[in-house]
Short mmCIF file of C-alpha atoms and ligand atoms in Angstrom, two decimals:
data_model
loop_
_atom_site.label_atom_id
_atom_site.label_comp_id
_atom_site.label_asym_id
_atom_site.label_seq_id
_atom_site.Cartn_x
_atom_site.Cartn_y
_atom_site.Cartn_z
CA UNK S 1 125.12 90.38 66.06
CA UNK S 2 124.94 90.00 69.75
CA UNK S 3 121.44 90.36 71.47
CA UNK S 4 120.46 92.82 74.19
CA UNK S 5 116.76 92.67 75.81
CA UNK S 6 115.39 95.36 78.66
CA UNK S 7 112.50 96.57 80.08
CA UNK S 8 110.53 98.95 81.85
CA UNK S 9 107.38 98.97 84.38
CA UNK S 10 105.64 102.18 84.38
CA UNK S 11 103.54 101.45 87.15
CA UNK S 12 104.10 105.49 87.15
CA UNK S 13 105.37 108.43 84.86
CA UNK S 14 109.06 107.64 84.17
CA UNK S 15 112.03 109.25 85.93
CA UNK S 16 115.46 110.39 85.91
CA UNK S 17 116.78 107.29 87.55
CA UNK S 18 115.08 105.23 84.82
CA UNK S 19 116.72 106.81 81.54
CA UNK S 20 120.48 107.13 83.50
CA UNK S 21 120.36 103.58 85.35
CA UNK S 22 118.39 102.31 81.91
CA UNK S 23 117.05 103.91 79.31
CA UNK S 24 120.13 105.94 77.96
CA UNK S 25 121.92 102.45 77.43
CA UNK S 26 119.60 100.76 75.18
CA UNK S 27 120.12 103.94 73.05
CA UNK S 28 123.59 103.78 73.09
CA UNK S 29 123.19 100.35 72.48
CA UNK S 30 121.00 100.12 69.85
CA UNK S 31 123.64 99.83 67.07
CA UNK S 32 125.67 97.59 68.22
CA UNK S 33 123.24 95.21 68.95
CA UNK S 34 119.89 93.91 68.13
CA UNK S 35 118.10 95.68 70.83
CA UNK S 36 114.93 94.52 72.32
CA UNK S 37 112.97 97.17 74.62
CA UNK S 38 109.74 96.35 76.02
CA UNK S 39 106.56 98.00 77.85
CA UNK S 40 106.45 95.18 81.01
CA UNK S 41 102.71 96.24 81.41
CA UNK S 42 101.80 92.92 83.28
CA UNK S 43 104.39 93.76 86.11
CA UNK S 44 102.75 96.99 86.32
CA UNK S 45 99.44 95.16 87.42
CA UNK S 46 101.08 93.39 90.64
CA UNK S 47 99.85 96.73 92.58
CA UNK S 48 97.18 98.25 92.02
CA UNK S 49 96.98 100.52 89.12
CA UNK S 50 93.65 102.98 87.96
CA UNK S 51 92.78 101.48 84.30
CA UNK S 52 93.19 105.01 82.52
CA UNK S 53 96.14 106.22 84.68
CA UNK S 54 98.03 102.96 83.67
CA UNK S 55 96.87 103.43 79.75
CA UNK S 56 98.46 106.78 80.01
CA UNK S 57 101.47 105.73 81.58
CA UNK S 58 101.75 102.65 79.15
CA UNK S 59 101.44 105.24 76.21
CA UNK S 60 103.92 107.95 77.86
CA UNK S 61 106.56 105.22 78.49
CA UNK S 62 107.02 104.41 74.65
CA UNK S 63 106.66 108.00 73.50
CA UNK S 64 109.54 108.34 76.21
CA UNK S 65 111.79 105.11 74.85
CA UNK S 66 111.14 107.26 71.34
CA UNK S 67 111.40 110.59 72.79
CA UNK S 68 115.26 109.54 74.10
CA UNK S 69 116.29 108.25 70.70
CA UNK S 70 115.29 104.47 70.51
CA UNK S 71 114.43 104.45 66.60
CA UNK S 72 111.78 101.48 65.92
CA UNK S 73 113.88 100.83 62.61
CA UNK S 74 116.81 100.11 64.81
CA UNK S 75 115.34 98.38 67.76
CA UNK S 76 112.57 96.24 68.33
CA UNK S 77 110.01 98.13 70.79
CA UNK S 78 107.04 96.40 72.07
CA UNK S 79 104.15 96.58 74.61
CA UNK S 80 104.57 92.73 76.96
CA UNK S 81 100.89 91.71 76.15
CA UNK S 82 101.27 92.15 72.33
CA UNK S 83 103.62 89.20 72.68
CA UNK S 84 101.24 86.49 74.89
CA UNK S 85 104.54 83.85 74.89
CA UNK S 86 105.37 86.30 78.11
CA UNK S 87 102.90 84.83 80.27
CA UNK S 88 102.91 81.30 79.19
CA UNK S 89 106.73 80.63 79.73
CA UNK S 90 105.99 82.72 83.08
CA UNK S 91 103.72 80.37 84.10
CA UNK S 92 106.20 77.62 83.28
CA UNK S 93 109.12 79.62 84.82
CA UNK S 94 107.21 80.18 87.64
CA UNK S 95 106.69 76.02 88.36
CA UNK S 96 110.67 76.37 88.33
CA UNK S 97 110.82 78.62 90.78
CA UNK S 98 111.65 77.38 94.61
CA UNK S 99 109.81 79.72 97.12
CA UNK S 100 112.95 79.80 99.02
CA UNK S 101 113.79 82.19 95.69
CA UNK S 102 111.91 84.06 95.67
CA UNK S 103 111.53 85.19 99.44
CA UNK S 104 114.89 86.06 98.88
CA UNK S 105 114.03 88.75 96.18
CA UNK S 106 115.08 91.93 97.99
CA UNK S 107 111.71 94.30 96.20
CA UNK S 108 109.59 91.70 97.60
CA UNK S 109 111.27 91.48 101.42
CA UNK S 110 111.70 95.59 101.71
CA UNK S 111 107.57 95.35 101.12
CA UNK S 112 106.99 92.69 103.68
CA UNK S 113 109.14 94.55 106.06
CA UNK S 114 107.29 97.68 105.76
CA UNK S 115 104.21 96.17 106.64
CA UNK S 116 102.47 96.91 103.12
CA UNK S 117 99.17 94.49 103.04
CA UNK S 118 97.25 92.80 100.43
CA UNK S 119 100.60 92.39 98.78
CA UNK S 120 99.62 90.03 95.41
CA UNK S 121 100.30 86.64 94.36
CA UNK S 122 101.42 88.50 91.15
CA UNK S 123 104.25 91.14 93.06
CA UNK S 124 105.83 87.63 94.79
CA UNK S 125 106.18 85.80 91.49
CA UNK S 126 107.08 88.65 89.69
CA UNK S 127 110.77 87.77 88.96
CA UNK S 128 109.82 84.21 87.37
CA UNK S 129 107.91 86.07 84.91
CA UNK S 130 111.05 88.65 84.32
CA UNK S 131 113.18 85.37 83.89
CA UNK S 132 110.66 84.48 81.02
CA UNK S 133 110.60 88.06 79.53
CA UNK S 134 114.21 87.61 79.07
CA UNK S 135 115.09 84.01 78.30
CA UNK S 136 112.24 84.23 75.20
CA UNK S 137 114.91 85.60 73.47
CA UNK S 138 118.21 84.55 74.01
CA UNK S 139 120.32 87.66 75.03
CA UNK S 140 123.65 88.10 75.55
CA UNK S 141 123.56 91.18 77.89
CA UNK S 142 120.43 93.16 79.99
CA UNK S 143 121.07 96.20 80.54
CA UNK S 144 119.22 97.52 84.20
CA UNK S 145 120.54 99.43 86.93
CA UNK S 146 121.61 98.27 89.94
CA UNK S 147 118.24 97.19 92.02
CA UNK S 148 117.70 94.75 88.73
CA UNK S 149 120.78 92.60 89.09
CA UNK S 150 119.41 90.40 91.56
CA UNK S 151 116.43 89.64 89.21
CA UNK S 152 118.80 88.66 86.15
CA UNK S 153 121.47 86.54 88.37
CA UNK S 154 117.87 84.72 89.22
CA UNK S 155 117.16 84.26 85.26
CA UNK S 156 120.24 82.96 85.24
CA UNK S 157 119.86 80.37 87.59
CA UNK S 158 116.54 78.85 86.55
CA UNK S 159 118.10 79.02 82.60
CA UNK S 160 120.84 76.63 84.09
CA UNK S 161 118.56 74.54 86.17
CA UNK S 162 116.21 74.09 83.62
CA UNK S 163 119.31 73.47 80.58
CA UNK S 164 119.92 70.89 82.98
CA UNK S 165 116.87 69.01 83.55
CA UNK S 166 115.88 69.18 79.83
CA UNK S 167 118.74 70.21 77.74
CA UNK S 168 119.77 72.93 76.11
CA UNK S 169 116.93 75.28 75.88
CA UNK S 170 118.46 78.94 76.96
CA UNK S 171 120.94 81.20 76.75
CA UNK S 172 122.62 82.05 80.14
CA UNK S 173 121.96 85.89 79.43
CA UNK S 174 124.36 88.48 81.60
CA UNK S 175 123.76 91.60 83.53
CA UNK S 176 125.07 95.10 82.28
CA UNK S 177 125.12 97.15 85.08
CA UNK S 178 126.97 100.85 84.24
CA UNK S 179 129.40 101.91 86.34
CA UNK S 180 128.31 105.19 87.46
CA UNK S 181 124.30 105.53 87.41
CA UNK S 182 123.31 102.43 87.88
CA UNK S 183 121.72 103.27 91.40
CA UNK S 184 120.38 107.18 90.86
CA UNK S 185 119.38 108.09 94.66
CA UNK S 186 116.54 110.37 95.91
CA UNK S 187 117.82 114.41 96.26
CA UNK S 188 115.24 114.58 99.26
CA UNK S 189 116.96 111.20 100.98
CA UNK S 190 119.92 110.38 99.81
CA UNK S 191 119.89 107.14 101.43
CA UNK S 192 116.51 105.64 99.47
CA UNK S 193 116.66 105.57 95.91
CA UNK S 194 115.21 107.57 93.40
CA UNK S 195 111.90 105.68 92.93
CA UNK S 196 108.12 106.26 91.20
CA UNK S 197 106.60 105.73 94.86
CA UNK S 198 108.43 109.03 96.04
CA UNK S 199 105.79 109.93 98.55
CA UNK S 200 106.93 113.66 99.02
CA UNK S 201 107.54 114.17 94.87
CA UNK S 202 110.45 116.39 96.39
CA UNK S 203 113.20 113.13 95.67
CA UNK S 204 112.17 112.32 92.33
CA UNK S 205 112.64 114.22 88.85
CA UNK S 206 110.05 112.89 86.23
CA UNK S 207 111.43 112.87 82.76
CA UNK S 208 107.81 115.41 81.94
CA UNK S 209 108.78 117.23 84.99
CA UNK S 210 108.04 120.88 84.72
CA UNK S 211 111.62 122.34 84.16
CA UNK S 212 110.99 124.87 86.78
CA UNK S 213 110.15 122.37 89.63
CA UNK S 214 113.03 120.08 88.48
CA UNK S 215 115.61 122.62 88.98
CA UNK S 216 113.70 123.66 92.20
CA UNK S 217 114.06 119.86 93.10
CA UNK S 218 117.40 119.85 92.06
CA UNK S 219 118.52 123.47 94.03
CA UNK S 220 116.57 121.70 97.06
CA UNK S 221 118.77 118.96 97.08
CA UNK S 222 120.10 117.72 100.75
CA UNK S 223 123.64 118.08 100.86
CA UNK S 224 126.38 117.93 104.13
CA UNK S 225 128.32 120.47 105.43
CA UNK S 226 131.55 119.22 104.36
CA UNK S 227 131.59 122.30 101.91
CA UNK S 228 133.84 120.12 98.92
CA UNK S 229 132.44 118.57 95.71
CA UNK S 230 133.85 115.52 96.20
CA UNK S 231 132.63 112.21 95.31
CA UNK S 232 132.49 109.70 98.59
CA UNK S 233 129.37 108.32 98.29
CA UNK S 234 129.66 106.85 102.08
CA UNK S 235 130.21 109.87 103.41
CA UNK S 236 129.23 112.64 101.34
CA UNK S 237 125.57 110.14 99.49
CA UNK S 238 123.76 113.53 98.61
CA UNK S 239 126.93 115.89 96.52
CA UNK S 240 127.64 112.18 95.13
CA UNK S 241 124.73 111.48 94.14
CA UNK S 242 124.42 115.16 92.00
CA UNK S 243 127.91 113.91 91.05
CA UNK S 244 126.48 110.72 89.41
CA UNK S 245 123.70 112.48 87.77
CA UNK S 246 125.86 115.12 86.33
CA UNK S 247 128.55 112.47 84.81
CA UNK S 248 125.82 110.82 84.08
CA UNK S 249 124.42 113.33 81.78
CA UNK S 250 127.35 115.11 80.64
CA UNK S 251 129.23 112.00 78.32
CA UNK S 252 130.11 110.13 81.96
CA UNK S 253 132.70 112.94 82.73
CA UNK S 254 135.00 111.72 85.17
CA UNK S 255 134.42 112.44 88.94
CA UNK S 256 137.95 113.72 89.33
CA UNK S 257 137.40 116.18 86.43
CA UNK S 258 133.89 117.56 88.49
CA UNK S 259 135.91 117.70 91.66
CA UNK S 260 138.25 120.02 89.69
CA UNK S 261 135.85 122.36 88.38
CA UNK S 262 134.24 122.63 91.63
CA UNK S 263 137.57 123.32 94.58
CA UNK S 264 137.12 126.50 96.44
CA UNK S 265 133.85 126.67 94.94
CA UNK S 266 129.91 126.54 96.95
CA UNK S 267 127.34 123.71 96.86
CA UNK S 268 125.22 126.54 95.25
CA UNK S 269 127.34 126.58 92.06
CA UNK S 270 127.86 123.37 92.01
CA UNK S 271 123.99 122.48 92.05
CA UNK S 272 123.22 125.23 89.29
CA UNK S 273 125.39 123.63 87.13
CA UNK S 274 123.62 119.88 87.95
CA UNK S 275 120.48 121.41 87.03
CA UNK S 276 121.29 123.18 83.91
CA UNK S 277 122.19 119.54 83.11
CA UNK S 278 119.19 118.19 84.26
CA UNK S 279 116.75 120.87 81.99
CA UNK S 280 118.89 120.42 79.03
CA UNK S 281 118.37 117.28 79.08
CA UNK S 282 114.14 117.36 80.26
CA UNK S 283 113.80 120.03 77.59
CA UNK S 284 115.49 118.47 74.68
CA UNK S 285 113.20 115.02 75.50
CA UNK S 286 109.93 116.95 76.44
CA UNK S 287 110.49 118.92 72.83
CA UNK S 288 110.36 115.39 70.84
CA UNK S 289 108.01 113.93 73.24
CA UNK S 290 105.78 115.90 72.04
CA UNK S 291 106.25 115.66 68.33
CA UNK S 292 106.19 111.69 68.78
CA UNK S 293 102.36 112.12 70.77
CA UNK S 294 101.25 113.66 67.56
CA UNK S 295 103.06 111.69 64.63
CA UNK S 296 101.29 108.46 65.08
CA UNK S 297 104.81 106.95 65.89
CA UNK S 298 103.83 104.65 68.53
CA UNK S 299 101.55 102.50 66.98
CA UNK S 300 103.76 102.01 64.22
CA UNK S 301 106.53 101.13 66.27
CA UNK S 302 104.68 98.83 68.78
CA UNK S 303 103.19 97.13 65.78
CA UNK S 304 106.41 96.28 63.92
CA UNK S 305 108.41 95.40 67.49
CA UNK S 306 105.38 92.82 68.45
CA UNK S 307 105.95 91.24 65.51
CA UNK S 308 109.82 90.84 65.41
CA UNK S 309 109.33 89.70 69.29
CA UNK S 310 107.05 87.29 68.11
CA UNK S 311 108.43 85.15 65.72
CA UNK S 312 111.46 84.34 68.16
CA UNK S 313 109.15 84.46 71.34
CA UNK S 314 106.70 81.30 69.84
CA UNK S 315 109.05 79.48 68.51
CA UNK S 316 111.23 79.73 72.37
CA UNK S 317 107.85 78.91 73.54
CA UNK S 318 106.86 76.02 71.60
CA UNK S 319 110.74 74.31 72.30
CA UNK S 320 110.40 74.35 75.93
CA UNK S 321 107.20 73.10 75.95
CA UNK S 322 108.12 70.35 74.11
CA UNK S 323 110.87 69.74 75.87
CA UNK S 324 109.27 69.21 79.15
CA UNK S 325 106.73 67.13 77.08
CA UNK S 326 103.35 69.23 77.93
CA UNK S 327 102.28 68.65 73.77
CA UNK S 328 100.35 66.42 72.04
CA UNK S 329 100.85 67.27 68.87
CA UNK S 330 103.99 68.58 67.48
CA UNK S 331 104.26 72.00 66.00
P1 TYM M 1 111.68 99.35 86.75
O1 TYM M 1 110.52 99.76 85.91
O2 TYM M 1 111.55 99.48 88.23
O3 TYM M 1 112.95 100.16 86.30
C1 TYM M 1 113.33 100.22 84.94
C2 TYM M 1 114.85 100.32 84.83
O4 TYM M 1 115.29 101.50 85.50
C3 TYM M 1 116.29 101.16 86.47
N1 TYM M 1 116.14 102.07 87.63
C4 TYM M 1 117.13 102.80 88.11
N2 TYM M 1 118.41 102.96 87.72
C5 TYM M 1 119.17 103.83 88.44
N3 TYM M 1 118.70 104.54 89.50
C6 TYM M 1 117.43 104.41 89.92
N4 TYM M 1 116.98 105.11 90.95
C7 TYM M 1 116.58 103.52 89.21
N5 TYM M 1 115.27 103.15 89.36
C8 TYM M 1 115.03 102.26 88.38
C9 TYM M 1 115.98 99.72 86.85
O5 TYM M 1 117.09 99.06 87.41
C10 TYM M 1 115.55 99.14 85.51
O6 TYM M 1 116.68 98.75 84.75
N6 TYM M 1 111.36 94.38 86.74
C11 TYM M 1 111.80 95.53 85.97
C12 TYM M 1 111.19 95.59 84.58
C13 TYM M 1 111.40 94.33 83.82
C14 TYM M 1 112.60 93.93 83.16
C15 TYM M 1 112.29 92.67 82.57
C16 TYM M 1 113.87 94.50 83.03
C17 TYM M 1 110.47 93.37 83.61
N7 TYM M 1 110.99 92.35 82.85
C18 TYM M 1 113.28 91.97 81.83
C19 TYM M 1 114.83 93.82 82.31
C20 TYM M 1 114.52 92.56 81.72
C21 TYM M 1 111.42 96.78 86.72
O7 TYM M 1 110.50 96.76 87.50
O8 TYM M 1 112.12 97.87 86.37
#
């Protein structure tokens, strides 16, 4: 069976750009392959984070990956620090690193750019240690959306570089990037992307949004005046980007079919029917959110998906560090 590994950083609660660029797929994936789906709590601490916030957020984001259908019997689901292999091969990653690397890393340059001080050692490394997260376990495919890619074609490099200074130790893993909602944009700016640092709150749907607000977020979306549901996302980013969402959530309907439903018609319509998309979809995850928060669920699953991840995370571990000879005696 072919091997899929992904992850998420809830430096914040998670949002509707997260389960349609991410978190759907390792659903739909989860039978086909053997899934791995982590918590990447130690990328959440490269900004600053308030200790019980962050516990909250860790805690939401796995009721969430359970909440959406990822079924611990099916998929291996695990909180990063449960499996301490993650930081050791980052460390190691990160001595394979070149600088030149990572300052081109796109996350990293957009903060620079902005100004943002006190930026940490931790945030400019960060994609050595998502290298290690993935190569621990040999995948075939990660599934991210779009603003990811970049991150995994660096994983692949350093996998080569370092199969080639020491022999075979990885598996070149590939990106799975979806076709449509792999970059889920902002409804208040249509040119930023949907993101957890949505300053206004107005751009960004949280998956344990109120349902009222959502749809208010989602009737409040900026549109053109081009009066036509019609997916350009050059010309027309804010009607493409409901598009996107709406394909997205409705069994990827195709755009043509959308554009059908919605000639002659108003944006007004057209957004009622995004929304009623969108709260279908909040309600029926809020409804078994809230029966995983009180079944004891998460435990059990992060206990039984720390394990699994372990056994194949040590014994990566223990082969590369043997291979670029840092042990003494053999294990
Ligand atoms: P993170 O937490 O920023 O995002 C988690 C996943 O959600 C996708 N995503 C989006 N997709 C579509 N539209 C959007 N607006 C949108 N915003 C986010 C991301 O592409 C991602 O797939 N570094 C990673 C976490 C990570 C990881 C890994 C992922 C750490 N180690 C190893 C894969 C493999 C991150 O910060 O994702």
């Amino acid at each position: 069976m072919k091997r899929m590994l992904s992850g998420i950083k809830p430096t914040g609660q998670l949002h509707l750009g997260n389960y349609i660029g991410a978190l759907r797929h390792f659903v739909e994936y989860q039978d086909e392959y053997e899934m791995f789906a982590f918590i990447a709590n130690l990328h959440c601490i490269t900004v600053p984070q308030d200790p019980k916030e962050l516990q909250q957020n860790l805690r939401d984001c796995v009721a969430l990956y359970l909440a959406c259908g990822l079924d611990p019997d099916r998929a291996n689901i695990f909180l990063q620090t449960d499996v301490r292999a993650h930081a050791q091969l980052g460390y190691i990653m990160c001595c394979h690193t070149y600088m030149g690397e990572l300052n081109r890393m796109t996350q990293f340059k957009d903060k620079m750019a902005h100004g943002e001080k006190n930026l940490s050692g931790g945030l400019y490394t960060y994609p050595s240690l998502m290298a290690a997260d993935i190569l621990l376990y040999d995948p075939d495919y990660v599934p991210v959306g779009e603003d990811q890619k970049q991150h995994v074609e660096l994983t692949r490099d350093l996998a080569i570089r370092m199969n080639n200074r020491y022999g075979e130790l990885f598996h070149v893993p590939e990106p799975l990037v979806a076709k449509v909602g792999a970059r889920i944009m902002s409804l208040s700016d249509p040119s930023k992307k949907m993101s957890k640092s949505d300053e206004t709150n107005k751009g960004c749907i949280y998956l344990l949004d109120d349902l009222k607000a959502a749809r208010k977020k989602v009737m409040s979306a900026v549109t053109d005046n081009c009066a036509k549901v019609h997916f350009d996302p050059e010309n027309q980013p804010g009607i493409s980007n409901l598009m996107q969402i709406l394909s997205s959530l409705s069994d990827e309907r195709p755009m043509a079919d959308i554009e059908a439903e919605f000639e002659g018609r108003g944006y007004g319509d057209f957004k009622r029917s995004v929304a009623d998309a969108v709260c279908a979809k909040l309600e029926d995850i809020q409804n078994r959110y809230n029966e995983v928060l009180s079944s004891g669920a998460i435990d059990r699953a992060l206990e039984k998906g720390a394990q699994r991840a372990s056994v194949l995370a040590d014994e990566k571990l223990a082969k590369v560090q043997k291979a670029i000879g840092m042990e003494i005696i053999t294990k």
